PDB file of C-alpha atoms in Angstrom:
ATOM      1  CA  UNK A1211     -34.523  27.869  47.866  1.00  0.00           C
ATOM      2  CA  UNK A1212     -34.712  31.578  46.034  1.00  0.00           C
ATOM      3  CA  UNK A1213     -33.473  30.180  42.560  1.00  0.00           C
ATOM      4  CA  UNK A1214     -33.944  26.824  40.418  1.00  0.00           C
ATOM      5  CA  UNK A1215     -31.362  25.428  38.118  1.00  0.00           C
ATOM      6  CA  UNK A1216     -31.016  22.705  35.356  1.00  0.00           C
ATOM      7  CA  UNK A1217     -28.695  19.743  35.758  1.00  0.00           C
ATOM      8  CA  UNK A1218     -27.938  17.618  32.638  1.00  0.00           C
ATOM      9  CA  UNK A1219     -26.806  13.888  33.337  1.00  0.00           C
ATOM     10  CA  UNK A1220     -24.813  12.455  30.324  1.00  0.00           C
ATOM     11  CA  UNK A1221     -23.032   9.435  30.578  1.00  0.00           C
ATOM     12  CA  UNK A1222     -22.867   8.304  26.737  1.00  0.00           C
ATOM     13  CA  UNK A1223     -19.696   8.820  24.931  1.00  0.00           C
ATOM     14  CA  UNK A1224     -19.827  11.117  21.861  1.00  0.00           C
ATOM     15  CA  UNK A1225     -20.529   9.471  18.445  1.00  0.00           C
ATOM     16  CA  UNK A1226     -17.474  10.054  16.428  1.00  0.00           C
ATOM     17  CA  UNK A1227     -16.214   8.582  13.166  1.00  0.00           C
ATOM     18  CA  UNK A1228     -12.862   8.668  11.220  1.00  0.00           C
ATOM     19  CA  UNK A1229     -12.077   8.489   7.549  1.00  0.00           C
ATOM     20  CA  UNK A1230      -8.688   8.142   6.152  1.00  0.00           C
ATOM     21  CA  UNK A1231      -7.627   8.454   2.646  1.00  0.00           C
ATOM     22  CA  UNK A1232      -5.614   5.265   2.438  1.00  0.00           C
ATOM     23  CA  UNK A1233      -4.277   2.650   4.856  1.00  0.00           C
ATOM     24  CA  UNK A1234      -0.769   2.298   3.396  1.00  0.00           C
ATOM     25  CA  UNK A1235       1.572   4.828   2.106  1.00  0.00           C
ATOM     26  CA  UNK A1236       5.226   5.643   1.022  1.00  0.00           C
ATOM     27  CA  UNK A1237       6.656   8.985   2.720  1.00  0.00           C
ATOM     28  CA  UNK A1238       9.766   8.671   0.421  1.00  0.00           C
ATOM     29  CA  UNK A1239       7.086   9.104  -2.844  1.00  0.00           C
ATOM     30  CA  UNK A1240       5.595  12.116  -0.882  1.00  0.00           C
ATOM     31  CA  UNK A1241       2.765   9.866   0.260  1.00  0.00           C
ATOM     32  CA  UNK A1242       0.585  10.606   3.480  1.00  0.00           C
ATOM     33  CA  UNK A1243      -2.372  10.067   5.137  1.00  0.00           C
ATOM     34  CA  UNK A1244      -5.285  12.416   6.129  1.00  0.00           C
ATOM     35  CA  UNK A1245      -7.223  11.665   9.091  1.00  0.00           C
ATOM     36  CA  UNK A1246     -10.766  13.342   8.935  1.00  0.00           C
ATOM     37  CA  UNK A1247     -12.873  12.972  12.164  1.00  0.00           C
ATOM     38  CA  UNK A1248     -16.640  13.620  11.990  1.00  0.00           C
ATOM     39  CA  UNK A1249     -18.872  14.362  15.102  1.00  0.00           C
ATOM     40  CA  UNK A1250     -22.136  12.200  14.721  1.00  0.00           C
ATOM     41  CA  UNK A1251     -23.896  13.359  17.876  1.00  0.00           C
ATOM     42  CA  UNK A1252     -25.082  16.460  19.303  1.00  0.00           C
ATOM     43  CA  UNK A1253     -22.366  16.411  22.062  1.00  0.00           C
ATOM     44  CA  UNK A1254     -20.315  19.547  22.573  1.00  0.00           C
ATOM     45  CA  UNK A1255     -16.491  18.366  22.551  1.00  0.00           C
ATOM     46  CA  UNK A1256     -14.256  19.609  24.987  1.00  0.00           C
ATOM     47  CA  UNK A1257     -10.743  17.753  24.054  1.00  0.00           C
ATOM     48  CA  UNK A1258      -9.304  15.492  21.327  1.00  0.00           C
ATOM     49  CA  UNK A1259      -6.377  13.777  21.085  1.00  0.00           C
ATOM     50  CA  UNK A1260      -4.246  11.620  18.188  1.00  0.00           C
ATOM     51  CA  UNK A1261      -1.647   9.086  18.448  1.00  0.00           C
ATOM     52  CA  UNK A1262       0.292   7.127  16.060  1.00  0.00           C
ATOM     53  CA  UNK A1263       1.564   4.138  17.880  1.00  0.00           C
ATOM     54  CA  UNK A1264       4.379   1.296  16.656  1.00  0.00           C
ATOM     55  CA  UNK A1265       3.847  -2.529  16.612  1.00  0.00           C
ATOM     56  CA  UNK A1266       5.264  -2.346  20.345  1.00  0.00           C
ATOM     57  CA  UNK A1267       2.213   0.065  21.403  1.00  0.00           C
ATOM     58  CA  UNK A1268       4.801   2.901  21.632  1.00  0.00           C
ATOM     59  CA  UNK A1269       3.798   6.318  20.584  1.00  0.00           C
ATOM     60  CA  UNK A1270       5.696   7.893  17.704  1.00  0.00           C
ATOM     61  CA  UNK A1271       3.794  10.903  16.744  1.00  0.00           C
ATOM     62  CA  UNK A1272       0.724  12.687  18.285  1.00  0.00           C
ATOM     63  CA  UNK A1273      -1.001  15.882  18.645  1.00  0.00           C
ATOM     64  CA  UNK A1274      -3.964  17.078  20.729  1.00  0.00           C
ATOM     65  CA  UNK A1275      -6.296  20.002  20.971  1.00  0.00           C
ATOM     66  CA  UNK A1276      -9.376  21.705  22.678  1.00  0.00           C
ATOM     67  CA  UNK A1277     -13.014  22.488  21.576  1.00  0.00           C
ATOM     68  CA  UNK A1278     -14.216  21.494  18.271  1.00  0.00           C
ATOM     69  CA  UNK A1279     -12.819  18.327  16.313  1.00  0.00           C
ATOM     70  CA  UNK A1280     -10.143  19.368  13.588  1.00  0.00           C
ATOM     71  CA  UNK A1281     -11.357  19.519  10.281  1.00  0.00           C
ATOM     72  CA  UNK A1282      -8.409  17.330   9.285  1.00  0.00           C
ATOM     73  CA  UNK A1283      -4.726  16.006  10.010  1.00  0.00           C
ATOM     74  CA  UNK A1284      -2.250  14.769   7.794  1.00  0.00           C
ATOM     75  CA  UNK A1285       0.481  12.389   8.892  1.00  0.00           C
ATOM     76  CA  UNK A1286       3.564  12.097   6.430  1.00  0.00           C
ATOM     77  CA  UNK A1287       5.483   9.439   8.182  1.00  0.00           C
ATOM     78  CA  UNK A1288       7.450  11.689  10.497  1.00  0.00           C
ATOM     79  CA  UNK A1289       7.813  11.072  14.271  1.00  0.00           C
ATOM     80  CA  UNK A1290       7.834  13.470  17.265  1.00  0.00           C
ATOM     81  CA  UNK A1291      11.515  13.653  17.131  1.00  0.00           C
ATOM     82  CA  UNK A1292      11.020  14.745  13.212  1.00  0.00           C
ATOM     83  CA  UNK A1293      12.829  11.657  11.824  1.00  0.00           C
ATOM     84  CA  UNK A1294      11.232   9.237   9.347  1.00  0.00           C
ATOM     85  CA  UNK A1295       9.408   6.325  10.696  1.00  0.00           C
ATOM     86  CA  UNK A1296      10.535   3.040   9.385  1.00  0.00           C
ATOM     87  CA  UNK A1297       8.975   0.686   7.243  1.00  0.00           C
ATOM     88  CA  UNK A1298       6.100  -1.470   8.998  1.00  0.00           C
ATOM     89  CA  UNK A1299       2.523  -1.664  10.643  1.00  0.00           C
ATOM     90  CA  UNK A1300       1.250   0.940  12.847  1.00  0.00           C
ATOM     91  CA  UNK A1301      -2.003   1.848  14.542  1.00  0.00           C
ATOM     92  CA  UNK A1302      -3.575   5.120  15.233  1.00  0.00           C
ATOM     93  CA  UNK A1303      -5.587   5.923  18.207  1.00  0.00           C
ATOM     94  CA  UNK A1304      -7.999   9.002  18.039  1.00  0.00           C
ATOM     95  CA  UNK A1305      -9.726  10.463  21.453  1.00  0.00           C
ATOM     96  CA  UNK A1306     -12.511  12.738  21.725  1.00  0.00           C
ATOM     97  CA  UNK A1307     -14.008  13.624  25.094  1.00  0.00           C
ATOM     98  CA  UNK A1308     -17.214  15.485  25.693  1.00  0.00           C
ATOM     99  CA  UNK A1309     -17.724  18.502  28.457  1.00  0.00           C
ATOM    100  CA  UNK A1310     -19.099  15.663  30.566  1.00  0.00           C
ATOM    101  CA  UNK A1311     -16.052  13.924  30.444  1.00  0.00           C
ATOM    102  CA  UNK A1312     -17.122  10.928  28.332  1.00  0.00           C
ATOM    103  CA  UNK A1313     -14.537   9.496  25.987  1.00  0.00           C
ATOM    104  CA  UNK A1314     -14.890   7.951  22.502  1.00  0.00           C
ATOM    105  CA  UNK A1315     -11.976   6.269  21.296  1.00  0.00           C
ATOM    106  CA  UNK A1316     -11.273   4.937  17.472  1.00  0.00           C
ATOM    107  CA  UNK A1317      -8.274   2.705  16.453  1.00  0.00           C
ATOM    108  CA  UNK A1318      -7.144   1.163  13.165  1.00  0.00           C
ATOM    109  CA  UNK A1319      -4.082  -0.079  11.461  1.00  0.00           C
ATOM    110  CA  UNK A1320      -1.636   1.707   9.147  1.00  0.00           C
ATOM    111  CA  UNK A1321       1.399   0.768   7.034  1.00  0.00           C
ATOM    112  CA  UNK A1322       4.346   2.459   5.683  1.00  0.00           C
ATOM    113  CA  UNK A1323       5.952   0.849   2.774  1.00  0.00           C
ATOM    114  CA  UNK A1324       8.748   2.498   0.716  1.00  0.00           C
ATOM    115  CA  UNK A1325      10.234  -0.823  -0.796  1.00  0.00           C
ATOM    116  CA  UNK A1326       8.739  -1.389  -4.237  1.00  0.00           C
ATOM    117  CA  UNK A1327       7.577  -4.808  -4.990  1.00  0.00           C
ATOM    118  CA  UNK A1328       9.813  -7.604  -6.156  1.00  0.00           C
ATOM    119  CA  UNK A1329       8.333 -10.097  -8.708  1.00  0.00           C
ATOM    120  CA  UNK A1330       9.850 -13.214  -9.681  1.00  0.00           C
ATOM    121  CA  UNK A1331       8.859 -14.376 -13.234  1.00  0.00           C
ATOM    122  CA  UNK A1332       9.242 -17.872 -14.628  1.00  0.00           C
ATOM    123  CA  UNK A1333       8.444 -18.809 -18.186  1.00  0.00           C
ATOM    124  CA  UNK A1334       7.975 -22.291 -19.681  1.00  0.00           C
ATOM    125  CA  UNK A1335       7.087 -23.358 -23.071  1.00  0.00           C
ATOM    126  CA  UNK A1336       4.476 -26.296 -23.223  1.00  0.00           C
ATOM    127  CA  UNK A1337       3.570 -27.450 -27.027  1.00  0.00           C
ATOM    128  CA  UNK A1338       2.440 -24.080 -28.428  1.00  0.00           C
ATOM    129  CA  UNK A1339       1.867 -21.965 -25.341  1.00  0.00           C
ATOM    130  CA  UNK A1340       4.227 -19.917 -23.320  1.00  0.00           C
ATOM    131  CA  UNK A1341       3.321 -20.327 -19.454  1.00  0.00           C
ATOM    132  CA  UNK A1342       4.043 -17.177 -17.333  1.00  0.00           C
ATOM    133  CA  UNK A1343       4.057 -17.928 -13.340  1.00  0.00           C
ATOM    134  CA  UNK A1344       4.740 -15.139 -10.862  1.00  0.00           C
ATOM    135  CA  UNK A1345       6.013 -15.371  -7.391  1.00  0.00           C
ATOM    136  CA  UNK A1346       6.216 -12.535  -4.777  1.00  0.00           C
ATOM    137  CA  UNK A1347       5.733 -11.605  -0.822  1.00  0.00           C
ATOM    138  CA  UNK A1348       2.398 -11.398   0.259  1.00  0.00           C
ATOM    139  CA  UNK A1349       3.723  -7.942   1.997  1.00  0.00           C
ATOM    140  CA  UNK A1350       3.851  -6.561  -1.193  1.00  0.00           C
ATOM    141  CA  UNK A1351       0.396  -5.490  -1.643  1.00  0.00           C
ATOM    142  CA  UNK A1352      -0.125  -5.464  -5.257  1.00  0.00           C
ATOM    143  CA  UNK A1353      -2.960  -3.293  -6.383  1.00  0.00           C
ATOM    144  CA  UNK A1354      -2.470  -3.663 -10.223  1.00  0.00           C
ATOM    145  CA  UNK A1355      -0.307  -5.621 -12.770  1.00  0.00           C
ATOM    146  CA  UNK A1356       0.391  -5.995 -16.387  1.00  0.00           C
ATOM    147  CA  UNK A1357       2.136  -8.608 -18.604  1.00  0.00           C
ATOM    148  CA  UNK A1358       3.037  -7.386 -22.298  1.00  0.00           C
ATOM    149  CA  UNK A1359       4.291  -9.591 -24.868  1.00  0.00           C
ATOM    150  CA  UNK A1360       6.651  -7.710 -27.294  1.00  0.00           C
ATOM    151  CA  UNK A1361       7.870  -8.749 -30.962  1.00  0.00           C
ATOM    152  CA  UNK A1362      11.242  -8.250 -31.881  1.00  0.00           C
ATOM    153  CA  UNK A1363      11.100  -4.732 -32.595  1.00  0.00           C
ATOM    154  CA  UNK A1364       9.609  -3.865 -29.185  1.00  0.00           C
ATOM    155  CA  UNK A1365       6.160  -3.417 -30.455  1.00  0.00           C
ATOM    156  CA  UNK A1366       3.193  -4.781 -28.105  1.00  0.00           C
ATOM    157  CA  UNK A1367       1.727  -7.961 -29.318  1.00  0.00           C
ATOM    158  CA  UNK A1368      -0.629  -8.751 -26.499  1.00  0.00           C
ATOM    159  CA  UNK A1369      -1.610  -7.282 -23.193  1.00  0.00           C
ATOM    160  CA  UNK A1370      -2.856  -8.924 -20.103  1.00  0.00           C
ATOM    161  CA  UNK A1371      -3.495  -6.804 -16.989  1.00  0.00           C
ATOM    162  CA  UNK A1372      -5.640  -6.940 -13.793  1.00  0.00           C
ATOM    163  CA  UNK A1373      -6.113  -5.391 -10.108  1.00  0.00           C
ATOM    164  CA  UNK A1374      -5.157  -6.978  -7.059  1.00  0.00           C
ATOM    165  CA  UNK A1375      -2.629 -10.133  -6.932  1.00  0.00           C
ATOM    166  CA  UNK A1376      -1.076 -11.743  -9.809  1.00  0.00           C
ATOM    167  CA  UNK A1377      -2.980 -15.174 -11.229  1.00  0.00           C
ATOM    168  CA  UNK A1378      -1.282 -18.269 -10.490  1.00  0.00           C
ATOM    169  CA  UNK A1379      -0.292 -18.368 -14.395  1.00  0.00           C
ATOM    170  CA  UNK A1380      -0.823 -16.613 -17.879  1.00  0.00           C
ATOM    171  CA  UNK A1381      -0.914 -18.608 -21.104  1.00  0.00           C
ATOM    172  CA  UNK A1382       0.320 -17.006 -24.499  1.00  0.00           C
ATOM    173  CA  UNK A1383      -0.568 -18.943 -27.379  1.00  0.00           C
ATOM    174  CA  UNK A1384       2.433 -18.825 -29.918  1.00  0.00           C
ATOM    175  CA  UNK A1385       0.968 -17.995 -33.201  1.00  0.00           C
ATOM    176  CA  UNK A1386       2.752 -19.198 -36.360  1.00  0.00           C
ATOM    177  CA  UNK A1387       3.816 -15.424 -37.612  1.00  0.00           C
ATOM    178  CA  UNK A1388       5.714 -14.835 -34.235  1.00  0.00           C
ATOM    179  CA  UNK A1389       9.192 -16.183 -33.669  1.00  0.00           C
ATOM    180  CA  UNK A1390       9.450 -17.412 -29.709  1.00  0.00           C
ATOM    181  CA  UNK A1391      13.185 -16.908 -30.336  1.00  0.00           C
ATOM    182  CA  UNK A1392      12.835 -13.009 -31.045  1.00  0.00           C
ATOM    183  CA  UNK A1393      10.149 -12.240 -28.333  1.00  0.00           C
ATOM    184  CA  UNK A1394      10.323 -10.642 -25.155  1.00  0.00           C
ATOM    185  CA  UNK A1395       7.839  -9.699 -22.125  1.00  0.00           C
ATOM    186  CA  UNK A1396       7.490  -6.793 -19.813  1.00  0.00           C
ATOM    187  CA  UNK A1397       6.117  -7.132 -16.451  1.00  0.00           C
ATOM    188  CA  UNK A1398       4.928  -4.013 -14.338  1.00  0.00           C
ATOM    189  CA  UNK A1399       3.385  -3.847 -11.111  1.00  0.00           C
ATOM    190  CA  UNK A1400       2.126  -1.188  -8.460  1.00  0.00           C
ATOM    191  CA  UNK A1401       1.682  -1.858  -4.877  1.00  0.00           C
ATOM    192  CA  UNK A1402      -1.131  -0.229  -2.942  1.00  0.00           C
ATOM    193  CA  UNK A1403       1.637   2.458  -1.453  1.00  0.00           C
ATOM    194  CA  UNK A1404       2.093   3.204  -5.277  1.00  0.00           C
ATOM    195  CA  UNK A1405       5.529   1.700  -5.302  1.00  0.00           C
ATOM    196  CA  UNK A1406       6.256   0.600  -8.999  1.00  0.00           C
ATOM    197  CA  UNK A1407       8.003  -2.516 -10.260  1.00  0.00           C
ATOM    198  CA  UNK A1408       9.209  -2.920 -13.784  1.00  0.00           C
ATOM    199  CA  UNK A1409      11.029  -6.128 -15.622  1.00  0.00           C
ATOM    200  CA  UNK A1410      11.639  -6.506 -19.313  1.00  0.00           C
ATOM    201  CA  UNK A1411      13.265  -9.782 -20.437  1.00  0.00           C
ATOM    202  CA  UNK A1412      13.574 -11.855 -23.854  1.00  0.00           C
ATOM    203  CA  UNK A1413      11.842 -15.197 -23.703  1.00  0.00           C
ATOM    204  CA  UNK A1414      14.642 -17.254 -24.907  1.00  0.00           C
ATOM    205  CA  UNK A1415      16.856 -15.641 -21.992  1.00  0.00           C
ATOM    206  CA  UNK A1416      14.468 -16.950 -19.332  1.00  0.00           C
ATOM    207  CA  UNK A1417      13.907 -20.405 -20.906  1.00  0.00           C
ATOM    208  CA  UNK A1418      17.613 -20.981 -21.116  1.00  0.00           C
ATOM    209  CA  UNK A1419      18.131 -19.890 -17.159  1.00  0.00           C
ATOM    210  CA  UNK A1420      15.801 -21.307 -14.850  1.00  0.00           C
ATOM    211  CA  UNK A1421      17.000 -19.886 -11.763  1.00  0.00           C
ATOM    212  CA  UNK A1422      15.429 -16.455 -12.063  1.00  0.00           C
ATOM    213  CA  UNK A1423      16.089 -14.342  -9.113  1.00  0.00           C
ATOM    214  CA  UNK A1424      16.893 -10.635  -9.108  1.00  0.00           C
ATOM    215  CA  UNK A1425      17.754  -7.555  -7.245  1.00  0.00           C
ATOM    216  CA  UNK A1426      15.882  -4.312  -7.366  1.00  0.00           C
ATOM    217  CA  UNK A1427      16.717  -0.835  -7.355  1.00  0.00           C
ATOM    218  CA  UNK A1428      14.813   1.618  -4.818  1.00  0.00           C
ATOM    219  CA  UNK A1429      12.671   2.508  -7.669  1.00  0.00           C
ATOM    220  CA  UNK A1430      11.711  -0.816  -8.559  1.00  0.00           C
ATOM    221  CA  UNK A1431      13.534  -1.065 -11.595  1.00  0.00           C
ATOM    222  CA  UNK A1432      15.252  -4.517 -12.006  1.00  0.00           C
ATOM    223  CA  UNK A1433      19.120  -3.796 -11.860  1.00  0.00           C
ATOM    224  CA  UNK A1434      20.713  -7.006 -11.796  1.00  0.00           C
ATOM    225  CA  UNK A1435      20.218 -10.900 -12.322  1.00  0.00           C
ATOM    226  CA  UNK A1436      22.480 -13.565 -10.581  1.00  0.00           C
TER     227      UNK A1436
END
């Protein structure tokens, strides 16, 4: 032989990580998801591809490229036909292939949620306490909540708030200087897609009506009791 060469045998997929800014978002509120892939090995990337799949595994949106990984990708909830994807569960699939043909594949779940949470609030008076209980669907993905007790002038007397799901119940002791017949409450909540809910009610009206169901407007403001 008049020449010599060097051959590299590579059977190991490239090491790639994927960071996202969130897992649930509301496109109607200008929400979006950013995908930030990162190469963790010394491999040379030949090609990459990302796909958004619905719950049946059907592709609704995708992109691909060659050479280095993209610095970042943004999905605003649109499909390949540039229509808006409906609320529900989705999966992203990201593939990176090195120059030897080895592939790394990453997947994770996503969720589109444009509808605000709907909270049912029940109020009962037990001796010298007012008990507040809350009901909502687990699909509401509550991020934070707040309960404010208001006097007859609308001034906040007490506030209880928390992160995550509502507690089973909140107790408010009725002090002598406050007349329960003139008090009201304000309940607000924000879900993980930043959709908001707000409900203001007088306590006497709730105590006299024990079937508290409500219709919510698109923005989460309670519109009508029935």
